PDB file of C-alpha atoms in Angstrom:
ATOM      1  CA  MET A   1      -2.842 -52.256  11.672  1.00 68.00           C
ATOM      2  CA  ALA A   2      -3.565 -49.458  14.152  1.00 83.00           C
ATOM      3  CA  ASN A   3      -1.934 -47.938  17.218  1.00 85.00           C
ATOM      4  CA  GLU A   4       1.642 -48.811  16.281  1.00 88.00           C
ATOM      5  CA  ILE A   5       2.832 -45.868  18.399  1.00 88.00           C
ATOM      6  CA  SER A   6       2.403 -45.862  22.160  1.00 90.00           C
ATOM      7  CA  ILE A   7       3.605 -42.948  24.332  1.00 91.00           C
ATOM      8  CA  THR A   8       3.462 -42.918  28.121  1.00 92.00           C
ATOM      9  CA  HIS A   9       4.779 -40.141  30.324  1.00 89.00           C
ATOM     10  CA  ARG A  10       4.536 -38.798  33.865  1.00 92.00           C
ATOM     11  CA  LEU A  11       5.508 -35.634  35.730  1.00 92.00           C
ATOM     12  CA  GLN A  12       5.947 -35.679  39.496  1.00 96.00           C
ATOM     13  CA  ILE A  13       7.189 -32.749  41.602  1.00 96.00           C
ATOM     14  CA  ALA A  14       7.698 -32.708  45.371  1.00 97.00           C
ATOM     15  CA  LYS A  15       9.269 -29.723  47.126  1.00 97.00           C
ATOM     16  CA  GLY A  16       8.427 -29.177  50.774  1.00 96.00           C
ATOM     17  CA  ALA A  17       4.651 -28.961  51.084  1.00 97.00           C
ATOM     18  CA  PHE A  18       4.222 -28.506  47.328  1.00 97.00           C
ATOM     19  CA  GLN A  19       3.162 -31.682  45.536  1.00 97.00           C
ATOM     20  CA  PHE A  20       2.261 -32.059  41.861  1.00 97.00           C
ATOM     21  CA  TYR A  21       1.574 -35.217  39.918  1.00 96.00           C
ATOM     22  CA  PHE A  22       0.462 -35.519  36.309  1.00 95.00           C
ATOM     23  CA  ALA A  23       0.094 -38.839  34.491  1.00 94.00           C
ATOM     24  CA  PRO A  24      -2.131 -38.605  31.423  1.00 92.00           C
ATOM     25  CA  SER A  25      -3.468 -41.680  29.677  1.00 94.00           C
ATOM     26  CA  THR A  26      -1.180 -43.493  27.276  1.00 92.00           C
ATOM     27  CA  LEU A  27      -1.317 -41.971  23.812  1.00 89.00           C
ATOM     28  CA  GLN A  28      -1.971 -44.431  21.023  1.00 88.00           C
ATOM     29  CA  ALA A  29      -1.367 -43.282  17.435  1.00 85.00           C
ATOM     30  CA  ASP A  30      -1.240 -44.812  13.993  1.00 83.00           C
ATOM     31  CA  LEU A  31       1.927 -44.961  11.931  1.00 83.00           C
ATOM     32  CA  ALA A  32       0.833 -44.687   8.307  1.00 80.00           C
ATOM     33  CA  SER A  33       4.295 -45.382   6.865  1.00 81.00           C
ATOM     34  CA  GLU A  34       7.695 -46.578   8.009  1.00 83.00           C
ATOM     35  CA  ALA A  35       9.364 -43.347   6.823  1.00 84.00           C
ATOM     36  CA  SER A  36      11.658 -41.900   9.451  1.00 88.00           C
ATOM     37  CA  ALA A  37      14.825 -39.877   9.743  1.00 90.00           C
ATOM     38  CA  GLY A  38      17.319 -39.208  12.463  1.00 91.00           C
ATOM     39  CA  GLY A  39      20.516 -40.195  14.127  1.00 91.00           C
ATOM     40  CA  ASN A  40      23.169 -38.365  16.112  1.00 93.00           C
ATOM     41  CA  GLN A  41      24.348 -34.929  15.063  1.00 93.00           C
ATOM     42  CA  VAL A  42      27.017 -32.570  16.351  1.00 92.00           C
ATOM     43  CA  ILE A  43      25.417 -29.236  17.244  1.00 91.00           C
ATOM     44  CA  GLY A  44      27.512 -26.078  17.417  1.00 90.00           C
ATOM     45  CA  SER A  45      26.885 -22.658  18.893  1.00 88.00           C
ATOM     46  CA  THR A  46      25.115 -21.333  15.788  1.00 85.00           C
ATOM     47  CA  PRO A  47      21.700 -22.612  14.621  1.00 87.00           C
ATOM     48  CA  GLU A  48      21.873 -25.552  12.243  1.00 89.00           C
ATOM     49  CA  ALA A  49      19.235 -27.669  10.556  1.00 90.00           C
ATOM     50  CA  LEU A  50      18.761 -31.226  11.743  1.00 92.00           C
ATOM     51  CA  ASP A  51      19.661 -33.621   8.962  1.00 91.00           C
ATOM     52  CA  LEU A  52      16.296 -35.063   7.873  1.00 88.00           C
ATOM     53  CA  ASN A  53      15.593 -36.888   4.633  1.00 82.00           C
ATOM     54  CA  THR A  54      12.754 -35.786   2.343  1.00 81.00           C
ATOM     55  CA  ASP A  55      10.655 -38.886   3.114  1.00 82.00           C
ATOM     56  CA  VAL A  56       9.672 -37.485   6.510  1.00 87.00           C
ATOM     57  CA  SER A  57       6.569 -35.321   6.698  1.00 87.00           C
ATOM     58  CA  ALA A  58       5.241 -32.832   9.251  1.00 88.00           C
ATOM     59  CA  ASN A  59       2.953 -33.847  12.131  1.00 88.00           C
ATOM     60  CA  GLY A  60       5.018 -36.925  12.897  1.00 87.00           C
ATOM     61  CA  ILE A  61       6.251 -38.126  16.258  1.00 90.00           C
ATOM     62  CA  ALA A  62       9.668 -36.698  17.135  1.00 92.00           C
ATOM     63  CA  TYR A  63      12.128 -37.819  19.795  1.00 93.00           C
ATOM     64  CA  PHE A  64      15.065 -35.651  20.890  1.00 94.00           C
ATOM     65  CA  GLN A  65      17.809 -36.410  23.410  1.00 95.00           C
ATOM     66  CA  ASN A  66      20.743 -34.234  24.415  1.00 94.00           C
ATOM     67  CA  LEU A  67      23.747 -36.586  24.594  1.00 93.00           C
ATOM     68  CA  SER A  68      26.011 -33.919  26.074  1.00 92.00           C
ATOM     69  CA  THR A  69      27.069 -34.220  29.711  1.00 90.00           C
ATOM     70  CA  ALA A  70      27.440 -30.465  30.185  1.00 90.00           C
ATOM     71  CA  ILE A  71      25.944 -28.319  27.404  1.00 92.00           C
ATOM     72  CA  PRO A  72      22.243 -27.486  26.945  1.00 94.00           C
ATOM     73  CA  ILE A  73      20.730 -27.613  23.457  1.00 94.00           C
ATOM     74  CA  GLU A  74      17.823 -25.534  22.236  1.00 94.00           C
ATOM     75  CA  ILE A  75      15.493 -26.933  19.576  1.00 95.00           C
ATOM     76  CA  GLY A  76      13.372 -24.689  17.383  1.00 93.00           C
ATOM     77  CA  VAL A  77      12.922 -23.097  13.978  1.00 89.00           C
ATOM     78  CA  THR A  78      14.607 -20.238  12.189  1.00 82.00           C
ATOM     79  CA  GLY A  79      12.409 -17.439  11.072  1.00 68.00           C
ATOM     80  CA  TYR A  80      14.416 -14.293  10.730  1.00 65.00           C
ATOM     81  CA  THR A  81      17.847 -12.923   9.991  1.00 65.00           C
ATOM     82  CA  SER A  82      19.447 -10.588  12.478  1.00 62.00           C
ATOM     83  CA  GLN A  83      20.672  -7.099  11.680  1.00 65.00           C
ATOM     84  CA  ALA A  84      23.811  -7.449  13.804  1.00 60.00           C
ATOM     85  CA  PRO A  85      25.779  -9.174  12.469  1.00 61.00           C
ATOM     86  CA  PRO A  86      23.937  -8.921   9.149  1.00 62.00           C
ATOM     87  CA  GLY A  87      22.822 -12.184   7.596  1.00 63.00           C
ATOM     88  CA  MET A  88      23.226 -14.363  10.691  1.00 65.00           C
ATOM     89  CA  THR A  89      20.359 -16.824  11.078  1.00 71.00           C
ATOM     90  CA  GLN A  90      18.646 -16.636  14.455  1.00 82.00           C
ATOM     91  CA  LEU A  91      17.003 -19.550  16.240  1.00 87.00           C
ATOM     92  CA  ILE A  92      13.438 -19.184  17.459  1.00 89.00           C
ATOM     93  CA  SER A  93      13.792 -21.578  20.357  1.00 92.00           C
ATOM     94  CA  LEU A  94      10.798 -23.756  21.222  1.00 92.00           C
ATOM     95  CA  PHE A  95      12.372 -25.734  24.045  1.00 93.00           C
ATOM     96  CA  ARG A  96      15.656 -26.456  25.789  1.00 95.00           C
ATOM     97  CA  LEU A  97      17.170 -29.804  26.664  1.00 95.00           C
ATOM     98  CA  ASN A  98      19.687 -29.654  29.482  1.00 95.00           C
ATOM     99  CA  ALA A  99      22.499 -32.228  29.537  1.00 92.00           C
ATOM    100  CA  GLY A 100      21.069 -35.754  29.283  1.00 93.00           C
ATOM    101  CA  GLU A 101      17.434 -34.655  28.914  1.00 94.00           C
ATOM    102  CA  SER A 102      15.022 -35.904  26.261  1.00 94.00           C
ATOM    103  CA  CYS A 103      11.524 -35.159  25.016  1.00 93.00           C
ATOM    104  CA  ILE A 104       8.846 -36.516  22.708  1.00 92.00           C
ATOM    105  CA  ALA A 105       6.513 -34.272  20.719  1.00 90.00           C
ATOM    106  CA  ARG A 106       4.672 -33.949  17.439  1.00 89.00           C
ATOM    107  CA  ALA A 107       6.752 -32.103  14.880  1.00 90.00           C
ATOM    108  CA  ALA A 108       4.685 -29.377  13.200  1.00 90.00           C
ATOM    109  CA  THR A 109       7.422 -28.941  10.603  1.00 90.00           C
ATOM    110  CA  THR A 110      10.412 -30.819   9.254  1.00 89.00           C
ATOM    111  CA  ASN A 111      12.483 -27.611   9.230  1.00 90.00           C
ATOM    112  CA  ILE A 112      13.904 -28.193  12.709  1.00 92.00           C
ATOM    113  CA  TYR A 113      17.028 -26.471  13.983  1.00 92.00           C
ATOM    114  CA  ALA A 114      19.236 -26.916  17.029  1.00 93.00           C
ATOM    115  CA  GLN A 115      21.844 -24.790  18.770  1.00 92.00           C
ATOM    116  CA  ALA A 116      24.260 -25.577  21.592  1.00 92.00           C
ATOM    117  CA  ILE A 117      24.110 -23.072  24.433  1.00 91.00           C
ATOM    118  CA  THR A 118      27.818 -22.808  25.006  1.00 81.00           C
ATOM    119  CA  SER A 119      30.021 -21.390  27.725  1.00 68.00           C
ATOM    120  CA  GLY A 120      33.774 -21.115  28.044  1.00 61.00           C
ATOM    121  CA  THR A 121      35.582 -23.557  25.784  1.00 61.00           C
ATOM    122  CA  ASN A 122      32.577 -25.868  25.371  1.00 62.00           C
ATOM    123  CA  THR A 123      31.389 -25.140  21.848  1.00 68.00           C
ATOM    124  CA  GLN A 124      29.391 -28.164  20.738  1.00 80.00           C
ATOM    125  CA  ALA A 125      27.046 -30.870  21.911  1.00 88.00           C
ATOM    126  CA  PHE A 126      25.466 -33.980  20.420  1.00 89.00           C
ATOM    127  CA  VAL A 127      21.760 -34.462  19.849  1.00 92.00           C
ATOM    128  CA  SER A 128      20.111 -37.777  19.106  1.00 92.00           C
ATOM    129  CA  PHE A 129      16.806 -37.525  17.268  1.00 90.00           C
ATOM    130  CA  GLN A 130      14.300 -39.565  15.310  1.00 91.00           C
ATOM    131  CA  ILE A 131      11.157 -38.366  13.529  1.00 89.00           C
ATOM    132  CA  PHE A 132       8.484 -40.777  12.307  1.00 87.00           C
ATOM    133  CA  SER A 133       6.018 -39.690   9.625  1.00 83.00           C
ATOM    134  CA  PRO A 134       2.355 -39.741  10.677  1.00 77.00           C
TER     135      PRO A 134
END
């Protein structure tokens, strides 16, 4: 079977005289296997890996949704360790999801991290995610 995945999206902006509308064609893609991983995960204020099983491979379709009503979450990879404080893993943020936002993208890696962008006493958020192997 082919084209088991179908993705449709649209972006529309209207502010005063400024108008922007973008609606690309629906993306159709094949799903070679039923391997997937995901669920809901509590995300704290330090970078942490999303809990993915080893059956998932890179270049799959990924869905992320910030379930928090107040705290943004940044999604990215870790690539370096900071000097201050020594040994603390730093997040290389690829995108931010404000409260309630979601996105769909191809995952170039399965080493995906998330971090809650906290303020005051709010120290954690929830992310819902699912990654399907290509």
